[in-house]
Short mmCIF file of C-alpha atoms in Angstrom, two decimals:
data_model
loop_
_atom_site.label_atom_id
_atom_site.label_comp_id
_atom_site.label_asym_id
_atom_site.label_seq_id
_atom_site.Cartn_x
_atom_site.Cartn_y
_atom_site.Cartn_z
CA GLY A 1 -33.69 -17.47 92.89
CA ALA A 2 -30.57 -16.12 94.42
CA VAL A 3 -29.16 -18.16 97.33
CA VAL A 4 -26.67 -17.24 99.99
CA SER A 5 -25.35 -20.19 101.63
CA GLN A 6 -24.01 -19.52 105.24
CA HIS A 7 -21.80 -21.84 107.31
CA PRO A 8 -21.80 -23.12 109.81
CA SER A 9 -25.28 -23.21 111.12
CA TRP A 10 -24.06 -23.42 114.64
CA VAL A 11 -20.90 -23.46 116.36
CA ILE A 12 -19.63 -23.74 120.00
CA CYS A 13 -16.28 -22.47 120.79
CA LYS A 14 -14.05 -21.83 123.93
CA SER A 15 -13.41 -18.34 125.16
CA GLY A 16 -10.39 -16.73 123.49
CA THR A 17 -10.52 -18.69 120.38
CA SER A 18 -11.59 -17.32 116.94
CA VAL A 19 -14.48 -18.48 114.93
CA LYS A 20 -14.92 -17.94 111.02
CA ILE A 21 -18.32 -17.69 109.44
CA GLU A 22 -18.66 -17.97 105.70
CA CYS A 23 -21.33 -16.62 103.32
CA ARG A 24 -21.32 -17.67 99.74
CA SER A 25 -23.45 -16.44 96.99
CA LEU A 26 -24.32 -19.56 95.06
CA ASP A 27 -25.80 -18.31 91.69
CA PHE A 28 -24.97 -14.59 91.66
CA GLN A 29 -22.14 -12.24 92.23
CA ALA A 30 -22.30 -10.49 95.67
CA THR A 31 -20.31 -7.35 95.32
CA THR A 32 -21.71 -6.36 98.68
CA MET A 33 -22.51 -8.42 101.78
CA PHE A 34 -24.24 -6.97 104.85
CA TRP A 35 -23.47 -8.77 108.26
CA TYR A 36 -26.14 -8.60 111.04
CA ARG A 37 -26.18 -9.65 114.67
CA GLN A 38 -29.28 -10.75 116.34
CA PHE A 39 -29.66 -11.06 120.11
CA PRO A 40 -32.45 -13.50 121.46
CA LYS A 41 -35.87 -12.14 120.85
CA GLN A 42 -34.51 -8.95 119.36
CA SER A 43 -34.15 -7.44 115.97
CA LEU A 44 -31.29 -7.59 113.43
CA MET A 45 -28.62 -5.07 114.02
CA LEU A 46 -26.34 -4.10 111.16
CA MET A 47 -22.66 -4.70 112.00
CA ALA A 48 -20.84 -4.03 108.86
CA THR A 49 -20.94 -3.88 105.23
CA SER A 50 -18.34 -5.64 103.15
CA ASN A 51 -17.49 -4.92 99.50
CA GLU A 52 -15.44 -7.08 97.34
CA GLY A 53 -11.95 -5.95 97.16
CA SER A 54 -12.13 -3.10 99.66
CA LYS A 55 -12.29 -2.71 103.31
CA ALA A 56 -15.53 -3.21 105.26
CA THR A 57 -17.48 -0.41 106.58
CA TYR A 58 -18.42 -0.88 110.17
CA GLU A 59 -21.45 0.54 112.01
CA GLN A 60 -20.81 2.73 114.99
CA GLY A 61 -19.99 0.75 118.08
CA VAL A 62 -18.84 -2.34 116.32
CA GLU A 63 -15.21 -3.36 117.07
CA LYS A 64 -13.46 -3.86 113.75
CA ASP A 65 -10.62 -5.64 115.27
CA LYS A 66 -12.97 -8.02 116.93
CA PHE A 67 -15.17 -8.80 114.03
CA LEU A 68 -12.76 -9.18 110.99
CA ILE A 69 -14.52 -9.09 107.66
CA ASN A 70 -13.04 -10.20 104.38
CA HIS A 71 -14.69 -10.09 100.96
CA ALA A 72 -11.92 -11.41 98.81
CA SER A 73 -14.07 -12.63 95.84
CA LEU A 74 -17.47 -11.93 94.33
CA THR A 75 -19.01 -14.97 95.83
CA LEU A 76 -17.51 -15.15 99.25
CA SER A 77 -17.51 -13.02 102.33
CA THR A 78 -16.26 -14.12 105.84
CA LEU A 79 -16.80 -12.82 109.32
CA THR A 80 -14.24 -13.87 111.90
CA VAL A 81 -15.01 -13.40 115.58
CA THR A 82 -11.56 -13.04 117.12
CA SER A 83 -10.74 -13.88 120.75
CA ALA A 84 -14.43 -14.74 121.39
CA HIS A 85 -16.03 -14.15 124.74
CA PRO A 86 -19.41 -15.26 126.11
CA GLU A 87 -20.89 -11.93 125.27
CA ASP A 88 -20.21 -12.55 121.59
CA SER A 89 -22.69 -15.37 121.71
CA SER A 90 -25.42 -14.45 119.28
CA PHE A 91 -27.04 -15.24 115.96
CA TYR A 92 -25.18 -13.90 112.98
CA ILE A 93 -26.79 -13.50 109.62
CA CYS A 94 -25.44 -12.27 106.28
CA SER A 95 -27.33 -10.76 103.37
CA ALA A 96 -26.60 -9.63 99.83
CA PRO A 97 -28.46 -7.38 97.54
CA ASP A 98 -30.22 -9.68 95.10
CA SER A 99 -29.95 -8.19 91.66
CA LEU A 100 -31.65 -11.23 90.21
CA ARG A 101 -34.95 -10.45 91.83
CA ASP A 102 -35.53 -6.95 90.83
CA TYR A 103 -33.93 -5.50 94.00
CA GLY A 104 -34.24 -6.90 97.48
CA TYR A 105 -31.98 -8.78 99.75
CA THR A 106 -31.23 -12.51 100.05
CA PHE A 107 -30.30 -13.74 103.56
CA GLY A 108 -28.16 -16.59 104.68
CA SER A 109 -29.76 -19.10 107.04
CA GLY A 110 -27.74 -17.72 109.93
CA THR A 111 -25.11 -18.92 112.37
CA ARG A 112 -25.72 -19.59 115.99
CA LEU A 113 -22.45 -18.86 117.95
CA THR A 114 -22.11 -19.98 121.57
CA VAL A 115 -18.93 -19.10 123.44
CA VAL A 116 -18.39 -21.07 126.57
CA ALA B 1 -32.80 9.33 110.86
CA GLN B 2 -34.59 6.45 109.26
CA SER B 3 -36.38 4.16 111.63
CA VAL B 4 -38.99 1.46 111.58
CA THR B 5 -41.46 0.75 114.49
CA GLN B 6 -43.45 -2.41 114.91
CA PRO B 7 -45.77 -1.56 117.97
CA ASP B 8 -46.76 -5.17 118.62
CA ILE B 9 -44.11 -7.20 120.23
CA HIS B 10 -46.36 -10.33 120.42
CA ILE B 11 -49.60 -11.28 118.88
CA THR B 12 -51.74 -14.37 119.31
CA VAL B 13 -54.51 -15.28 116.79
CA SER B 14 -56.59 -18.34 116.23
CA GLU B 15 -56.17 -20.42 113.24
CA GLY B 16 -58.36 -19.31 110.46
CA ALA B 17 -58.61 -15.77 111.87
CA SER B 18 -57.39 -12.67 110.00
CA LEU B 19 -54.27 -11.09 110.77
CA GLU B 20 -52.80 -7.53 110.66
CA LEU B 21 -49.28 -6.61 111.79
CA ARG B 22 -48.48 -3.06 112.11
CA CYS B 23 -45.42 -1.28 110.68
CA ASN B 24 -44.60 2.49 110.75
CA TYR B 25 -41.59 4.08 109.31
CA SER B 26 -39.72 7.33 109.36
CA TYR B 27 -38.00 8.18 106.13
CA GLY B 28 -37.25 11.36 104.41
CA ALA B 29 -38.05 10.13 100.87
CA THR B 30 -40.07 7.59 99.10
CA PRO B 31 -39.14 4.39 100.98
CA TYR B 32 -38.36 0.84 99.84
CA LEU B 33 -40.29 -1.30 102.30
CA PHE B 34 -40.07 -4.94 103.08
CA TRP B 35 -41.61 -7.61 105.26
CA TYR B 36 -39.59 -10.57 106.23
CA VAL B 37 -40.50 -13.77 108.20
CA GLN B 38 -38.02 -15.65 110.32
CA SER B 39 -38.66 -19.15 111.86
CA PRO B 40 -36.91 -19.99 114.99
CA GLY B 41 -33.07 -20.42 114.31
CA GLN B 42 -33.37 -19.61 110.60
CA GLY B 43 -32.60 -16.80 108.34
CA LEU B 44 -35.07 -14.39 106.96
CA GLN B 45 -37.42 -15.05 104.05
CA LEU B 46 -38.78 -12.30 102.06
CA LEU B 47 -42.64 -12.13 102.06
CA LEU B 48 -43.11 -8.98 100.02
CA LYS B 49 -41.71 -5.64 99.14
CA TYR B 50 -42.86 -2.28 98.07
CA PHE B 51 -40.83 0.02 95.81
CA SER B 52 -43.45 2.10 93.86
CA GLY B 53 -46.76 1.92 91.95
CA ASP B 54 -49.73 -0.02 93.37
CA THR B 55 -49.89 0.64 97.13
CA LEU B 56 -51.41 -2.76 97.81
CA VAL B 57 -48.62 -5.45 97.51
CA GLN B 58 -49.20 -9.14 97.22
CA GLY B 59 -46.68 -11.59 98.61
CA ILE B 60 -46.02 -15.01 99.22
CA LYS B 61 -48.03 -17.45 101.49
CA GLY B 62 -51.20 -15.35 101.01
CA PHE B 63 -49.82 -12.23 102.54
CA GLU B 64 -50.39 -8.66 101.45
CA ALA B 65 -49.46 -5.33 102.64
CA GLU B 66 -50.56 -1.78 101.91
CA PHE B 67 -48.47 1.29 101.69
CA LYS B 68 -50.06 4.34 103.16
CA ARG B 69 -47.83 7.39 102.75
CA SER B 70 -50.16 9.69 104.78
CA GLN B 71 -49.85 7.38 107.72
CA SER B 72 -46.18 6.38 107.08
CA SER B 73 -47.49 2.67 107.40
CA PHE B 74 -46.84 -0.53 105.68
CA ASN B 75 -49.08 -3.03 107.57
CA LEU B 76 -48.98 -6.72 106.83
CA ARG B 77 -52.25 -8.66 106.38
CA LYS B 78 -53.52 -12.15 105.81
CA PRO B 79 -57.15 -12.99 105.66
CA SER B 80 -56.83 -16.44 107.20
CA VAL B 81 -53.96 -17.63 109.24
CA HIS B 82 -52.51 -21.07 109.28
CA TRP B 83 -50.61 -22.76 112.11
CA SER B 84 -47.50 -22.79 109.85
CA ASP B 85 -47.57 -18.96 109.98
CA ALA B 86 -46.34 -18.90 113.55
CA ALA B 87 -43.01 -17.09 113.37
CA GLU B 88 -41.33 -13.70 113.84
CA TYR B 89 -42.14 -11.00 111.37
CA PHE B 90 -39.90 -8.15 110.60
CA CYS B 91 -40.59 -4.92 108.67
CA ALA B 92 -37.66 -3.17 107.20
CA VAL B 93 -36.93 -0.05 105.23
CA ASP B 94 -34.03 0.61 102.97
CA GLY B 95 -32.20 3.12 104.80
CA GLY B 96 -29.60 4.00 102.23
CA ARG B 97 -31.34 4.18 98.96
CA GLY B 98 -28.77 5.24 96.38
CA ALA B 99 -25.98 5.07 98.92
CA THR B 100 -25.36 2.15 101.19
CA ASN B 101 -28.62 0.28 100.51
CA LYS B 102 -28.73 -1.15 103.94
CA LEU B 103 -31.83 -2.34 105.63
CA ILE B 104 -33.18 -1.04 108.86
CA PHE B 105 -35.36 -3.48 110.70
CA GLY B 106 -38.10 -3.03 113.11
CA THR B 107 -38.01 -4.88 116.38
CA GLY B 108 -40.24 -7.69 115.11
CA THR B 109 -43.54 -9.08 115.99
CA LEU B 110 -43.78 -12.58 117.29
CA LEU B 111 -47.03 -14.24 115.92
CA ALA B 112 -48.38 -17.28 117.86
CA VAL B 113 -51.34 -19.22 116.36
CA GLN B 114 -53.62 -21.17 118.56
CA PRO B 115 -55.95 -23.99 117.34
#
């Protein structure tokens, strides 16, 4: 089936630095990628939707200058957390519509970001 | 606005016992419904989905779910729980069918399985 590879699985960074998270669709073309954030013991909250070759659409309350999303190709979408602060520590997950499986969504394995 | 409610935050069942996880949704049209499972520190795995047709949907790992339009529910069931089923379970609805196609998740139900 369709696979979305997400890297890194976990990352620790210092406050003020930037971190890039990559999601790659391995055997299908992901024209759309959804980025979610999950706080401990909470549900997934959609942050933004990226579309290949165009600007991402951010959900209300999500700072677009803080969370930079790039979807430069049909197989790669990236989320960059800029000038990270401890409150940005969270679990980030990407997801792409899976046209290979009669609709549905394929999720990456997630990235645990810890900002110290 | 579309929403998904999972009334049970935490459920504990004995291994071998039956399981039912509740999910209620609010959606203006025929929904696309999903159940996902998440192990600690992992991404989400699709258990099953409902689009149309037979309201009883079979999924992986022995799970099934029944769509009941009159109750706006899509409860997940399993006749006999295994210890490996301990995880967090999320119900989701496609909130933008034909538009943004984005998933709206419930708050999740954490399942514990005791020997």
